[in-house]
Short mmCIF file of the C-alpha atoms (twelve columns), coordinates in Angstrom:
data_MODEL
# 
_entry.id   MODEL 
# 
loop_
_atom_site.group_PDB 
_atom_site.id 
_atom_site.type_symbol 
_atom_site.label_atom_id 
_atom_site.label_alt_id 
_atom_site.label_comp_id 
_atom_site.label_asym_id 
_atom_site.label_seq_id 
_atom_site.Cartn_x 
_atom_site.Cartn_y 
_atom_site.Cartn_z 
_atom_site.pdbx_PDB_model_num 
ATOM 1   C CA . MET A 1   0.177  0.146   0.001  1 
ATOM 2   C CA . ASN A 2   1.289  3.333   -0.702 1 
ATOM 3   C CA . VAL A 3   1.420  6.045   1.970  1 
ATOM 4   C CA . PRO A 4   0.911  9.675   0.607  1 
ATOM 5   C CA . ALA A 5   3.856  12.028  1.363  1 
ATOM 6   C CA . GLN A 6   2.990  14.060  4.323  1 
ATOM 7   C CA . LYS A 7   3.247  17.975  3.989  1 
ATOM 8   C CA . LEU A 8   4.180  19.719  7.216  1 
ATOM 9   C CA . PRO A 9   1.971  23.418  7.609  1 
ATOM 10  C CA . SER A 10  4.141  26.199  6.764  1 
ATOM 11  C CA . THR A 11  5.392  28.594  8.863  1 
ATOM 12  C CA . GLN A 12  5.562  32.604  8.454  1 
ATOM 13  C CA . GLY A 13  8.878  33.656  6.653  1 
ATOM 14  C CA . ALA A 14  10.719 30.512  6.147  1 
ATOM 15  C CA . GLU A 15  11.408 29.054  2.605  1 
ATOM 16  C CA . ALA A 16  8.996  26.669  1.147  1 
ATOM 17  C CA . SER A 17  11.432 23.595  0.755  1 
ATOM 18  C CA . GLU A 18  12.043 24.336  4.506  1 
ATOM 19  C CA . ASN A 19  8.376  23.773  5.306  1 
ATOM 20  C CA . GLU A 20  7.984  20.284  3.120  1 
ATOM 21  C CA . PHE A 21  8.468  16.860  4.479  1 
ATOM 22  C CA . LYS A 22  8.404  13.927  1.732  1 
ATOM 23  C CA . LEU A 23  10.060 10.713  2.404  1 
ATOM 24  C CA . ASP A 24  11.352 8.795   -0.231 1 
ATOM 25  C CA . LEU A 25  9.957  5.536   0.300  1 
ATOM 26  C CA . GLU A 26  11.751 3.942   -2.746 1 
ATOM 27  C CA . ARG A 27  14.864 4.709   -1.462 1 
ATOM 28  C CA . ILE A 28  14.127 3.693   2.303  1 
ATOM 29  C CA . ARG A 29  12.213 0.330   1.066  1 
ATOM 30  C CA . ALA A 30  15.575 -0.368  -1.121 1 
ATOM 31  C CA . ARG A 31  17.706 0.329   1.788  1 
ATOM 32  C CA . ALA A 32  15.826 -1.925  3.838  1 
ATOM 33  C CA . ARG A 33  16.146 -5.257  1.785  1 
ATOM 34  C CA . GLU A 34  20.342 -4.206  1.776  1 
ATOM 35  C CA . HIS A 35  22.306 -5.409  4.403  1 
ATOM 36  C CA . MET A 36  19.444 -7.288  6.372  1 
ATOM 37  C CA . GLU A 37  21.940 -9.124  8.893  1 
ATOM 38  C CA . GLU A 38  22.561 -6.044  10.596 1 
ATOM 39  C CA . GLY A 39  18.926 -5.522  12.025 1 
ATOM 40  C CA . ALA A 40  18.135 -2.370  13.768 1 
ATOM 41  C CA . VAL A 41  21.205 -0.715  12.433 1 
ATOM 42  C CA . THR A 42  20.626 1.146   8.854  1 
ATOM 43  C CA . GLN A 43  22.377 2.996   6.846  1 
ATOM 44  C CA . SER A 44  21.090 6.324   8.623  1 
ATOM 45  C CA . TYR A 45  22.814 5.338   11.692 1 
ATOM 46  C CA . SER A 46  25.908 7.658   12.155 1 
ATOM 47  C CA . ALA A 47  27.416 6.963   15.412 1 
ATOM 48  C CA . ASN A 48  30.620 4.819   15.317 1 
ATOM 49  C CA . ARG A 49  29.321 1.329   16.423 1 
ATOM 50  C CA . ASP A 50  32.218 0.040   18.146 1 
ATOM 51  C CA . VAL A 51  32.507 3.252   20.397 1 
ATOM 52  C CA . VAL A 52  28.775 2.797   21.285 1 
ATOM 53  C CA . ILE A 53  29.368 -0.739  22.316 1 
ATOM 54  C CA . LYS A 54  32.206 -0.332  24.286 1 
ATOM 55  C CA . LEU A 55  30.537 2.874   25.670 1 
ATOM 56  C CA . LEU A 56  27.127 0.777   26.697 1 
ATOM 57  C CA . ASN A 57  29.568 -2.330  27.923 1 
ATOM 58  C CA . GLU A 58  31.575 -0.009  30.388 1 
ATOM 59  C CA . SER A 59  28.148 1.625   31.306 1 
ATOM 60  C CA . LEU A 60  26.715 -2.302  31.865 1 
ATOM 61  C CA . ALA A 61  29.956 -3.173  34.157 1 
ATOM 62  C CA . THR A 62  29.048 0.067   36.133 1 
ATOM 63  C CA . GLU A 63  25.134 -0.851  36.557 1 
ATOM 64  C CA . ILE A 64  26.474 -4.514  37.700 1 
ATOM 65  C CA . VAL A 65  28.986 -3.001  40.287 1 
ATOM 66  C CA . CYS A 66  26.209 -0.512  41.516 1 
ATOM 67  C CA . THR A 67  23.927 -3.760  41.973 1 
ATOM 68  C CA . LEU A 68  26.034 -5.673  43.349 1 
ATOM 69  C CA . ARG A 69  27.017 -2.610  46.150 1 
ATOM 70  C CA . TYR A 70  23.857 -2.179  47.016 1 
ATOM 71  C CA . LYS A 71  22.812 -5.507  47.436 1 
ATOM 72  C CA . ARG A 72  25.717 -6.267  50.236 1 
ATOM 73  C CA . HIS A 73  24.478 -2.846  52.061 1 
ATOM 74  C CA . TYR A 74  21.323 -4.102  51.992 1 
ATOM 75  C CA . PHE A 75  22.424 -7.191  53.730 1 
ATOM 76  C CA . MET A 76  25.098 -5.541  55.978 1 
ATOM 77  C CA . ALA A 77  22.814 -2.583  56.837 1 
ATOM 78  C CA . LYS A 78  23.114 -2.688  61.120 1 
ATOM 79  C CA . GLY A 79  21.802 -0.283  63.542 1 
ATOM 80  C CA . ILE A 80  18.387 1.134   64.836 1 
ATOM 81  C CA . HIS A 81  18.031 3.529   61.925 1 
ATOM 82  C CA . ALA A 82  18.901 0.762   59.684 1 
ATOM 83  C CA . GLU A 83  15.421 -1.134  58.106 1 
ATOM 84  C CA . PRO A 84  14.288 2.157   55.809 1 
ATOM 85  C CA . VAL A 85  17.904 2.814   55.057 1 
ATOM 86  C CA . ALA A 86  18.177 -0.886  53.756 1 
ATOM 87  C CA . ALA A 87  14.597 -1.074  52.128 1 
ATOM 88  C CA . GLU A 88  16.188 2.319   50.043 1 
ATOM 89  C CA . PHE A 89  19.481 -0.026  48.990 1 
ATOM 90  C CA . LEU A 90  17.172 -3.101  47.881 1 
ATOM 91  C CA . GLU A 91  15.087 -0.934  46.136 1 
ATOM 92  C CA . HIS A 92  18.046 0.694   44.370 1 
ATOM 93  C CA . ALA A 93  19.457 -2.527  43.594 1 
ATOM 94  C CA . GLY A 94  16.638 -3.398  41.701 1 
ATOM 95  C CA . GLU A 95  16.456 -0.196  39.689 1 
ATOM 96  C CA . GLU A 96  20.365 -1.119  38.953 1 
ATOM 97  C CA . GLN A 97  19.566 -4.065  37.346 1 
ATOM 98  C CA . ALA A 98  16.962 -2.999  35.330 1 
ATOM 99  C CA . HIS A 99  19.412 -0.512  34.136 1 
ATOM 100 C CA . ALA A 100 21.604 -3.270  33.265 1 
ATOM 101 C CA . ASP A 101 19.384 -4.867  31.256 1 
ATOM 102 C CA . LEU A 102 18.506 -2.191  29.244 1 
ATOM 103 C CA . LEU A 103 21.913 -1.451  28.045 1 
ATOM 104 C CA . ALA A 104 22.461 -5.547  27.350 1 
ATOM 105 C CA . GLU A 105 19.430 -5.213  25.048 1 
ATOM 106 C CA . ARG A 106 20.692 -2.388  23.260 1 
ATOM 107 C CA . ILE A 107 24.390 -3.906  23.110 1 
ATOM 108 C CA . VAL A 108 22.856 -6.674  20.994 1 
ATOM 109 C CA . GLN A 109 20.303 -4.250  18.955 1 
ATOM 110 C CA . LEU A 110 23.618 -3.010  17.717 1 
ATOM 111 C CA . GLY A 111 25.262 -5.696  16.865 1 
ATOM 112 C CA . GLY A 112 27.571 -6.418  20.014 1 
ATOM 113 C CA . GLU A 113 27.626 -8.900  22.679 1 
ATOM 114 C CA . PRO A 114 27.127 -7.599  26.587 1 
ATOM 115 C CA . ASN A 115 30.379 -8.276  28.437 1 
ATOM 116 C CA . PHE A 116 28.747 -9.962  31.404 1 
ATOM 117 C CA . SER A 117 32.353 -11.277 32.361 1 
ATOM 118 C CA . PRO A 118 33.245 -10.957 35.868 1 
ATOM 119 C CA . GLU A 119 36.922 -11.069 34.686 1 
ATOM 120 C CA . GLY A 120 37.491 -7.061  34.681 1 
ATOM 121 C CA . MET A 121 34.132 -5.601  35.644 1 
ATOM 122 C CA . LEU A 122 35.577 -3.334  38.330 1 
ATOM 123 C CA . THR A 123 38.377 -1.836  35.183 1 
ATOM 124 C CA . ARG A 124 35.448 -1.690  32.797 1 
ATOM 125 C CA . SER A 125 33.237 0.152   35.789 1 
ATOM 126 C CA . HIS A 126 33.050 3.945   35.869 1 
ATOM 127 C CA . SER A 127 31.926 3.864   39.868 1 
ATOM 128 C CA . GLN A 128 33.888 1.566   42.514 1 
ATOM 129 C CA . TYR A 129 33.055 -1.215  44.871 1 
ATOM 130 C CA . VAL A 130 33.547 0.105   48.146 1 
ATOM 131 C CA . GLU A 131 31.835 -1.902  50.917 1 
ATOM 132 C CA . GLY A 132 31.858 0.543   53.745 1 
ATOM 133 C CA . LYS A 133 31.950 -0.497  57.465 1 
ATOM 134 C CA . SER A 134 29.151 1.920   58.860 1 
ATOM 135 C CA . LEU A 135 25.541 2.387   57.472 1 
ATOM 136 C CA . ASN A 136 26.986 6.204   57.363 1 
ATOM 137 C CA . ASP A 137 29.945 4.858   55.011 1 
ATOM 138 C CA . MET A 138 27.698 2.815   53.322 1 
ATOM 139 C CA . ILE A 139 25.374 5.884   52.364 1 
ATOM 140 C CA . LYS A 140 28.443 8.084   51.401 1 
ATOM 141 C CA . GLU A 141 29.749 4.932   49.003 1 
ATOM 142 C CA . ASN A 142 26.367 4.910   47.237 1 
ATOM 143 C CA . LEU A 143 26.298 8.510   47.036 1 
ATOM 144 C CA . VAL A 144 29.925 8.874   45.320 1 
ATOM 145 C CA . ALA A 145 29.052 6.124   42.755 1 
ATOM 146 C CA . GLU A 146 25.669 7.534   41.817 1 
ATOM 147 C CA . ARG A 147 27.456 10.836  41.105 1 
ATOM 148 C CA . ILE A 148 30.158 9.172   39.276 1 
ATOM 149 C CA . ALA A 149 27.218 7.565   37.239 1 
ATOM 150 C CA . ILE A 150 25.428 10.814  36.663 1 
ATOM 151 C CA . ASP A 151 28.670 12.700  35.399 1 
ATOM 152 C CA . SER A 152 29.852 9.981   32.899 1 
ATOM 153 C CA . TYR A 153 26.579 9.410   31.600 1 
ATOM 154 C CA . ARG A 154 26.037 13.284  31.060 1 
ATOM 155 C CA . GLU A 155 29.379 13.062  28.839 1 
ATOM 156 C CA . ILE A 156 27.925 10.028  27.375 1 
ATOM 157 C CA . ILE A 157 24.573 11.528  26.056 1 
ATOM 158 C CA . HIS A 158 26.749 14.706  24.936 1 
ATOM 159 C CA . TYR A 159 28.772 12.304  22.651 1 
ATOM 160 C CA . LEU A 160 26.079 10.763  21.211 1 
ATOM 161 C CA . LYS A 161 23.902 14.232  20.518 1 
ATOM 162 C CA . ASP A 162 22.136 13.183  17.341 1 
ATOM 163 C CA . LYS A 163 24.316 10.290  16.058 1 
ATOM 164 C CA . ASP A 164 22.119 7.494   18.202 1 
ATOM 165 C CA . PRO A 165 18.876 8.968   19.539 1 
ATOM 166 C CA . THR A 166 17.557 5.607   21.087 1 
ATOM 167 C CA . THR A 167 20.810 4.921   23.016 1 
ATOM 168 C CA . ARG A 168 20.851 8.592   23.902 1 
ATOM 169 C CA . ARG A 169 17.175 8.099   25.269 1 
ATOM 170 C CA . ILE A 170 18.230 5.105   27.049 1 
ATOM 171 C CA . PHE A 171 21.253 6.774   28.815 1 
ATOM 172 C CA . GLU A 172 18.761 9.582   29.665 1 
ATOM 173 C CA . GLU A 173 16.226 7.374   31.307 1 
ATOM 174 C CA . ILE A 174 18.638 5.908   33.217 1 
ATOM 175 C CA . LEU A 175 20.588 9.468   34.298 1 
ATOM 176 C CA . ALA A 176 17.305 10.826  35.716 1 
ATOM 177 C CA . GLN A 177 16.829 7.625   37.971 1 
ATOM 178 C CA . GLU A 178 20.589 8.149   39.145 1 
ATOM 179 C CA . GLU A 179 19.473 11.612  40.139 1 
ATOM 180 C CA . GLU A 180 16.763 10.327  42.151 1 
ATOM 181 C CA . HIS A 181 19.196 7.588   43.454 1 
ATOM 182 C CA . ALA A 182 21.753 10.453  44.460 1 
ATOM 183 C CA . ASP A 183 19.117 12.640  45.963 1 
ATOM 184 C CA . ASP A 184 17.731 10.000  48.237 1 
ATOM 185 C CA . MET A 185 21.419 9.132   49.281 1 
ATOM 186 C CA . ALA A 186 22.017 12.919  49.972 1 
ATOM 187 C CA . ASP A 187 18.774 13.028  52.267 1 
ATOM 188 C CA . MET A 188 19.525 10.035  53.937 1 
ATOM 189 C CA . LEU A 189 23.252 10.995  54.980 1 
ATOM 190 C CA . GLU A 190 21.763 14.424  55.764 1 
ATOM 191 C CA . HIS A 191 19.071 12.963  58.176 1 
ATOM 192 C CA . ASP A 192 22.042 10.685  59.878 1 
ATOM 193 C CA . ASP A 193 23.896 13.537  60.460 1 
ATOM 194 C CA . ARG A 194 20.877 15.362  62.183 1 
ATOM 195 C CA . GLU A 195 20.311 12.184  63.678 1 
ATOM 196 C CA . ALA A 196 24.156 12.479  65.225 1 
ATOM 197 C CA . HIS A 197 23.833 15.819  66.833 1 
# 
């Protein structure tokens, strides 16, 4: 079935050619049949796929390390104020795991292989795995890790710009949740400091 070309409404003072949008469906259909083995990656993909897959795998390692750290902190949280903090750690661990799954799925869509190997996980990860001795230490280490993820993901988003909007949106979605996590940890730290005085 042929779909008629769509025209966008014109705006004042602009050239007519800037206001028209016409799909070259014949060209798109022909290109879709070329290199079908590349799946979702078409000729219009303009990012360096190897670099993007590397960034995704580093971020996957980051999310796995964060999941493991939050899980440890959940189980090791002790003290009079530990119960709500531990519950927050557990919630964050689940969200970090969901981030890892999103990243792994995108790696596969781009024709790569997600690197789940424990060997080298810490060197691939942006954040560190610091156990922390006290509840306060655990909160601080999680806050530091979230701040590292926030800055590294912002840089990745800036690098991707319009070259890979799908991957950029995944990182934007993850970034928003990492900012919430950092805010949660900062609130807990502030509350813990008030309790200490």
